[in-house]
Amino acid sequence: MSAWLAHPFEVPFVKRTFVLATLLLAASCCFVRASIDAQSAAPAAAGAQPPRRPGIVAYPDRPKAPQEVLDRGKALFSVNCAFCHGSDAGGGEVGPNLWRSSVVLNDQEGELIAPIVHGARADKGMPKISLEDAQIKEVAAWLHSIHVASRTDPNAEKINIVTGDAKAGQAYFQKTCARCHSVTGDLAGLATRFPDPKRLQQTWLMPGGSTRSVAGVAPAEGLHIPATTATVTLASGEKVEGRLVALDDFMVAVEQKDSTYRTFSRDGETPKVEVHDPLAPHRELLPKYTDKDIHDLTAYLVTIQ
């Protein structure tokens, strides 16, 4: 098979989907570089719609741990961490909000959290906590089980979230957002297009969005999101460009401007693949926002009529 995989191949859509499924099964232990929409993983039938653009999930879903693990993790957090970070990990008088912590967002099974618990940030005010690695893994499992929609008050629809400083939000916008966005251009009439402040906030925080709702607010519908594209450079020097459909350690697939699909097998760094993700700046900013940034910027954006 290795000799066959060493060369690009192009096949009809139905056969390509079958080959893709086989490759994904064989590569189940490999790191997947770009997610494929769940619907595109189903076997294709004649006349089936082509896979949709890979989704970008700001709060990554992970396999749910057994309930007894989650219960132990929550109990351990309550005893050892809640006094600083709040009983729901949403932040306390001393410790920061962990929901948007870059450490928690990027952690998988406690491997990034453990060094901090063991004292790596003692000089920054985070004391060493006497927890074993196995216990930290259970705490991490509980943190990862907290869905965004459950992180707010059950009566969230009654809460006024426009509590920030609009002038500070305008200054933040000019410093951070104005390089790509304009209140008289692509954002003109933003508050009119999204009159619900919660929906507006959800939209600017995660424009690529998740299909899930946040605080009971569905992702924005009808919002134009530029497609993630890729440039595939073959060994011959030929360049193939198009909308990125799938990418992993074994293959790359793109949809060209004429709606035709081209799929190539991969052998290490051949062919060369350059991914152009228009939402990368938004995803990079997500772990950096403070609560004040979010409140201030939302307070400013609701004034853009």
CSV table of C-alpha atoms in Angstrom, one decimal:
chain,number,residue,atom,x,y,z
A,1,MET,CA,0.0,0.0,0.0
A,2,SER,CA,2.9,2.4,0.8
A,3,ALA,CA,3.9,2.4,-2.9
A,4,TRP,CA,0.3,3.2,-3.9
A,5,LEU,CA,0.0,6.0,-1.3
A,6,ALA,CA,3.2,7.7,-2.6
A,7,HIS,CA,1.5,9.0,-5.7
A,8,PRO,CA,-1.5,11.5,-6.0
A,9,PHE,CA,-4.7,9.9,-7.1
A,10,GLU,CA,-7.9,11.3,-8.5
A,11,VAL,CA,-11.1,9.2,-8.4
A,12,PRO,CA,-14.8,9.8,-8.8
A,13,PHE,CA,-16.6,11.1,-5.7
A,14,VAL,CA,-18.3,7.9,-4.6
A,15,LYS,CA,-15.1,5.8,-4.9
A,16,ARG,CA,-13.1,8.7,-3.3
A,17,THR,CA,-15.4,8.6,-0.3
A,18,PHE,CA,-14.9,4.9,0.1
A,19,VAL,CA,-11.1,5.3,-0.1
A,20,LEU,CA,-11.3,8.2,2.4
A,21,ALA,CA,-13.2,6.0,4.9
A,22,THR,CA,-10.6,3.3,4.6
A,23,LEU,CA,-7.7,5.7,5.1
A,24,LEU,CA,-9.3,7.3,8.1
A,25,LEU,CA,-9.8,3.9,9.7
A,26,ALA,CA,-6.2,3.0,9.1
A,27,ALA,CA,-5.1,6.3,10.5
A,28,SER,CA,-7.2,6.2,13.6
A,29,CYS,CA,-4.1,6.6,15.9
A,30,CYS,CA,-2.7,9.6,13.9
A,31,PHE,CA,-3.2,13.2,14.7
A,32,VAL,CA,-5.9,14.7,12.5
A,33,ARG,CA,-4.8,18.2,11.3
A,34,ALA,CA,-8.2,19.5,10.2
A,35,SER,CA,-11.6,18.4,11.3
A,36,ILE,CA,-14.2,17.1,8.8
A,37,ASP,CA,-17.8,17.8,9.2
A,38,ALA,CA,-19.6,14.8,10.8
A,39,GLN,CA,-21.9,14.5,7.9
A,40,SER,CA,-19.1,14.1,5.4
A,41,ALA,CA,-17.8,11.0,7.3
A,42,ALA,CA,-20.9,9.0,6.4
A,43,PRO,CA,-20.7,6.7,3.4
A,44,ALA,CA,-21.6,8.5,0.2
A,45,ALA,CA,-24.5,7.4,-2.0
A,46,ALA,CA,-25.3,8.4,-5.6
A,47,GLY,CA,-26.5,12.0,-5.7
A,48,ALA,CA,-25.2,12.7,-2.2
A,49,GLN,CA,-24.2,16.2,-1.4
A,50,PRO,CA,-20.4,16.8,-1.2
A,51,PRO,CA,-18.8,17.3,2.2
A,52,ARG,CA,-19.2,20.7,3.8
A,53,ARG,CA,-16.4,23.0,4.8
A,54,PRO,CA,-14.6,21.8,8.0
A,55,GLY,CA,-16.0,23.4,11.1
A,56,ILE,CA,-14.1,25.5,13.5
A,57,VAL,CA,-15.1,24.8,17.1
A,58,ALA,CA,-13.9,27.3,19.6
A,59,TYR,CA,-14.7,25.1,22.6
A,60,PRO,CA,-13.5,21.7,21.5
A,61,ASP,CA,-15.8,18.7,22.4
A,62,ARG,CA,-14.0,15.7,23.9
A,63,PRO,CA,-15.2,12.2,24.6
A,64,LYS,CA,-17.2,12.2,27.8
A,65,ALA,CA,-15.6,10.5,30.7
A,66,PRO,CA,-17.5,8.0,32.9
A,67,GLN,CA,-19.9,9.7,35.3
A,68,GLU,CA,-18.0,8.4,38.3
A,69,VAL,CA,-14.8,10.0,37.0
A,70,LEU,CA,-16.6,13.3,36.5
A,71,ASP,CA,-18.1,13.1,40.0
A,72,ARG,CA,-14.6,12.6,41.5
A,73,GLY,CA,-13.1,15.4,39.4
A,74,LYS,CA,-15.8,17.8,40.5
A,75,ALA,CA,-15.3,16.8,44.2
A,76,LEU,CA,-11.6,17.3,43.9
A,77,PHE,CA,-12.0,20.7,42.3
A,78,SER,CA,-14.5,21.8,44.9
A,79,VAL,CA,-12.1,20.9,47.8
A,80,ASN,CA,-8.9,22.1,46.2
A,81,CYS,CA,-9.6,24.7,43.6
A,82,ALA,CA,-13.1,26.3,44.1
A,83,PHE,CA,-11.9,28.7,46.8
A,84,CYS,CA,-9.9,30.6,44.1
A,85,HIS,CA,-11.6,29.7,40.8
A,86,GLY,CA,-15.2,29.6,41.9
A,87,SER,CA,-17.4,26.6,42.4
A,88,ASP,CA,-18.2,26.4,38.7
A,89,ALA,CA,-14.6,27.2,37.5
A,90,GLY,CA,-16.0,30.6,36.2
A,91,GLY,CA,-13.6,32.6,38.3
A,92,GLY,CA,-13.4,33.8,41.9
A,93,GLU,CA,-12.1,36.8,43.8
A,94,VAL,CA,-8.5,35.5,43.4
A,95,GLY,CA,-8.3,32.9,40.6
A,96,PRO,CA,-9.2,33.6,37.0
A,97,ASN,CA,-12.0,32.2,34.9
A,98,LEU,CA,-11.0,28.8,33.6
A,99,TRP,CA,-13.6,28.6,30.8
A,100,ARG,CA,-11.5,30.6,28.4
A,101,SER,CA,-8.1,29.6,29.9
A,102,SER,CA,-5.7,28.8,27.0
A,103,VAL,CA,-4.3,26.0,29.2
A,104,VAL,CA,-7.7,24.4,29.7
A,105,LEU,CA,-8.8,24.9,26.1
A,106,ASN,CA,-5.6,23.2,24.8
A,107,ASP,CA,-5.3,20.6,27.4
A,108,GLN,CA,-6.5,17.0,26.6
A,109,GLU,CA,-6.2,14.9,29.7
A,110,GLY,CA,-4.6,17.0,32.3
A,111,GLU,CA,-1.1,17.1,30.8
A,112,LEU,CA,-1.0,20.9,30.6
A,113,ILE,CA,-2.8,21.5,33.9
A,114,ALA,CA,-0.6,19.1,35.9
A,115,PRO,CA,2.6,21.2,35.9
A,116,ILE,CA,0.7,24.3,37.1
A,117,VAL,CA,-1.0,22.3,39.9
A,118,HIS,CA,2.4,20.9,40.9
A,119,GLY,CA,3.8,24.5,41.4
A,120,ALA,CA,5.0,25.7,38.0
A,121,ARG,CA,3.3,29.1,38.5
A,122,ALA,CA,3.9,29.5,42.3
A,123,ASP,CA,5.9,32.7,41.5
A,124,LYS,CA,2.8,34.1,39.9
A,125,GLY,CA,0.4,33.4,42.8
A,126,MET,CA,-0.8,30.0,41.9
A,127,PRO,CA,0.1,27.8,44.9
A,128,LYS,CA,1.2,24.2,44.6
A,129,ILE,CA,-1.8,21.8,45.2
A,130,SER,CA,-1.2,18.3,46.6
A,131,LEU,CA,-2.9,16.3,43.9
A,132,GLU,CA,-1.7,13.2,42.2
A,133,ASP,CA,-1.5,13.1,38.4
A,134,ALA,CA,-4.4,10.6,38.3
A,135,GLN,CA,-6.5,13.0,40.3
A,136,ILE,CA,-5.6,16.0,38.1
A,137,LYS,CA,-6.7,14.0,35.1
A,138,GLU,CA,-10.1,13.5,36.7
A,139,VAL,CA,-10.3,17.3,37.5
A,140,ALA,CA,-9.4,18.0,33.8
A,141,ALA,CA,-12.1,15.5,32.7
A,142,TRP,CA,-14.7,17.5,34.7
A,143,LEU,CA,-13.5,20.8,33.4
A,144,HIS,CA,-13.7,19.6,29.8
A,145,SER,CA,-17.2,18.2,30.4
A,146,ILE,CA,-18.6,21.7,31.1
A,147,HIS,CA,-20.5,22.7,28.0
A,148,VAL,CA,-20.7,26.4,27.1
A,149,ALA,CA,-24.4,26.4,27.2
A,150,SER,CA,-24.4,25.3,30.9
A,151,ARG,CA,-22.0,27.9,32.0
A,152,THR,CA,-24.5,30.6,32.6
A,153,ASP,CA,-27.6,31.2,34.7
A,154,PRO,CA,-30.6,29.2,33.7
A,155,ASN,CA,-32.4,32.5,33.3
A,156,ALA,CA,-29.7,33.9,31.0
A,157,GLU,CA,-32.3,35.2,28.5
A,158,LYS,CA,-33.3,37.8,31.2
A,159,ILE,CA,-29.8,39.0,31.9
A,160,ASN,CA,-28.6,42.3,30.4
A,161,ILE,CA,-25.1,41.6,29.1
A,162,VAL,CA,-24.5,45.2,27.9
A,163,THR,CA,-22.6,46.2,31.0
A,164,GLY,CA,-19.2,47.2,29.6
A,165,ASP,CA,-17.6,50.6,28.8
A,166,ALA,CA,-18.4,51.4,25.1
A,167,LYS,CA,-15.6,53.9,24.9
A,168,ALA,CA,-13.1,51.4,26.1
A,169,GLY,CA,-14.6,48.9,23.7
A,170,GLN,CA,-14.1,51.3,20.8
A,171,ALA,CA,-10.5,51.8,21.8
A,172,TYR,CA,-10.1,48.0,21.9
A,173,PHE,CA,-11.7,47.6,18.5
A,174,GLN,CA,-9.4,50.2,16.9
A,175,LYS,CA,-6.3,48.4,18.4
A,176,THR,CA,-7.3,44.8,17.8
A,177,CYS,CA,-10.0,44.6,15.2
A,178,ALA,CA,-9.8,47.5,12.8
A,179,ARG,CA,-7.0,45.9,10.7
A,180,CYS,CA,-9.6,43.5,9.3
A,181,HIS,CA,-13.0,45.1,10.0
A,182,SER,CA,-14.7,48.4,9.5
A,183,VAL,CA,-17.8,49.8,11.2
A,184,THR,CA,-18.6,51.6,8.0
A,185,GLY,CA,-17.8,48.6,5.8
A,186,ASP,CA,-18.4,44.9,6.6
A,187,LEU,CA,-19.8,45.7,10.1
A,188,ALA,CA,-22.1,48.5,9.0
A,189,GLY,CA,-25.5,48.1,10.7
A,190,LEU,CA,-24.2,45.3,12.9
A,191,ALA,CA,-26.5,46.0,15.8
A,192,THR,CA,-29.5,46.2,13.4
A,193,ARG,CA,-28.6,42.9,11.9
A,194,PHE,CA,-28.2,41.3,15.3
A,195,PRO,CA,-30.6,43.2,17.7
A,196,ASP,CA,-30.1,40.6,20.5
A,197,PRO,CA,-26.9,41.6,22.3
A,198,LYS,CA,-26.3,38.0,23.3
A,199,ARG,CA,-26.5,36.8,19.8
A,200,LEU,CA,-24.3,39.6,18.6
A,201,GLN,CA,-21.7,38.7,21.2
A,202,GLN,CA,-21.8,35.1,20.3
A,203,THR,CA,-21.3,36.1,16.6
A,204,TRP,CA,-18.2,38.2,17.1
A,205,LEU,CA,-16.7,35.8,19.6
A,206,MET,CA,-17.0,32.7,17.4
A,207,PRO,CA,-18.0,33.8,13.9
A,208,GLY,CA,-17.1,30.3,12.5
A,209,GLY,CA,-19.1,29.0,15.4
A,210,SER,CA,-20.1,25.7,16.7
A,211,THR,CA,-23.4,24.2,15.8
A,212,ARG,CA,-24.3,24.4,19.5
A,213,SER,CA,-26.0,27.2,21.2
A,214,VAL,CA,-24.2,29.3,23.8
A,215,ALA,CA,-26.3,30.6,26.7
A,216,GLY,CA,-29.4,29.6,24.8
A,217,VAL,CA,-28.3,31.7,21.8
A,218,ALA,CA,-28.1,29.9,18.4
A,219,PRO,CA,-25.1,30.6,16.2
A,220,ALA,CA,-25.7,33.4,13.7
A,221,GLU,CA,-27.5,32.4,10.6
A,222,GLY,CA,-26.8,33.9,7.2
A,223,LEU,CA,-23.5,35.3,8.3
A,224,HIS,CA,-21.0,35.2,5.5
A,225,ILE,CA,-18.0,33.2,6.6
A,226,PRO,CA,-15.1,33.0,4.1
A,227,ALA,CA,-14.2,29.4,3.2
A,228,THR,CA,-11.0,27.8,4.4
A,229,THR,CA,-8.9,27.2,1.3
A,230,ALA,CA,-5.7,25.3,0.5
A,231,THR,CA,-2.9,25.4,-2.1
A,232,VAL,CA,-1.6,21.9,-2.9
A,233,THR,CA,1.8,21.9,-4.7
A,234,LEU,CA,2.6,18.6,-6.4
A,235,ALA,CA,6.1,17.2,-6.9
A,236,SER,CA,5.8,18.3,-10.6
A,237,GLY,CA,5.4,21.9,-9.4
A,238,GLU,CA,1.7,22.0,-10.4
A,239,LYS,CA,-0.4,24.0,-7.9
A,240,VAL,CA,-4.0,23.1,-7.2
A,241,GLU,CA,-6.1,25.6,-5.2
A,242,GLY,CA,-9.6,25.3,-3.8
A,243,ARG,CA,-11.9,25.1,-0.8
A,244,LEU,CA,-10.4,22.7,1.8
A,245,VAL,CA,-12.6,19.7,2.1
A,246,ALA,CA,-10.4,17.4,4.2
A,247,LEU,CA,-6.8,17.2,5.4
A,248,ASP,CA,-5.0,14.6,7.5
A,249,ASP,CA,-1.7,12.7,7.6
A,250,PHE,CA,-2.7,10.5,4.6
A,251,MET,CA,-4.7,12.7,2.2
A,252,VAL,CA,-5.9,16.2,1.2
A,253,ALA,CA,-9.0,17.0,-0.7
A,254,VAL,CA,-10.0,20.4,-2.3
A,255,GLU,CA,-13.0,21.6,-4.3
A,256,GLN,CA,-11.9,23.8,-7.2
A,257,LYS,CA,-13.7,26.8,-8.6
A,258,ASP,CA,-15.5,24.7,-11.2
A,259,SER,CA,-16.9,22.5,-8.4
A,260,THR,CA,-14.8,19.5,-9.2
A,261,TYR,CA,-13.0,17.7,-6.4
A,262,ARG,CA,-9.3,16.6,-6.4
A,263,THR,CA,-8.0,14.3,-3.8
A,264,PHE,CA,-4.3,13.5,-3.3
A,265,SER,CA,-2.5,11.0,-1.1
A,266,ARG,CA,0.2,12.3,1.2
A,267,ASP,CA,3.7,10.9,2.0
A,268,GLY,CA,5.2,13.1,4.7
A,269,GLU,CA,5.4,16.6,3.4
A,270,THR,CA,4.7,15.6,-0.2
A,271,PRO,CA,2.7,17.1,-1.7
A,272,LYS,CA,3.1,20.5,0.0
A,273,VAL,CA,-0.1,21.8,1.5
A,274,GLU,CA,-0.7,25.5,2.5
A,275,VAL,CA,-3.9,26.1,4.4
A,276,HIS,CA,-5.4,29.6,4.3
A,277,ASP,CA,-7.8,30.0,7.3
A,278,PRO,CA,-9.6,33.4,7.3
A,279,LEU,CA,-10.8,32.8,10.9
A,280,ALA,CA,-7.4,32.0,12.3
A,281,PRO,CA,-7.1,35.5,13.9
A,282,HIS,CA,-10.4,35.0,15.7
A,283,ARG,CA,-9.4,31.6,17.1
A,284,GLU,CA,-6.0,32.9,18.2
A,285,LEU,CA,-7.7,35.8,20.1
A,286,LEU,CA,-10.3,33.6,21.9
A,287,PRO,CA,-8.0,32.5,24.8
A,288,LYS,CA,-6.6,36.1,25.1
A,289,TYR,CA,-9.9,37.9,25.8
A,290,THR,CA,-10.5,39.0,29.3
A,291,ASP,CA,-14.0,39.4,30.7
A,292,LYS,CA,-13.6,43.2,30.5
A,293,ASP,CA,-12.5,43.0,26.8
A,294,ILE,CA,-15.7,41.0,26.0
A,295,HIS,CA,-18.0,43.3,27.9
A,296,ASP,CA,-16.5,46.5,26.6
A,297,LEU,CA,-16.3,45.4,23.0
A,298,THR,CA,-19.9,44.1,23.1
A,299,ALA,CA,-21.0,47.5,24.6
A,300,TYR,CA,-19.4,49.3,21.7
A,301,LEU,CA,-20.7,47.0,18.9
A,302,VAL,CA,-24.3,47.3,20.0
A,303,THR,CA,-24.0,51.0,19.1
A,304,ILE,CA,-23.1,50.3,15.5
A,305,GLN,CA,-26.6,50.9,13.9
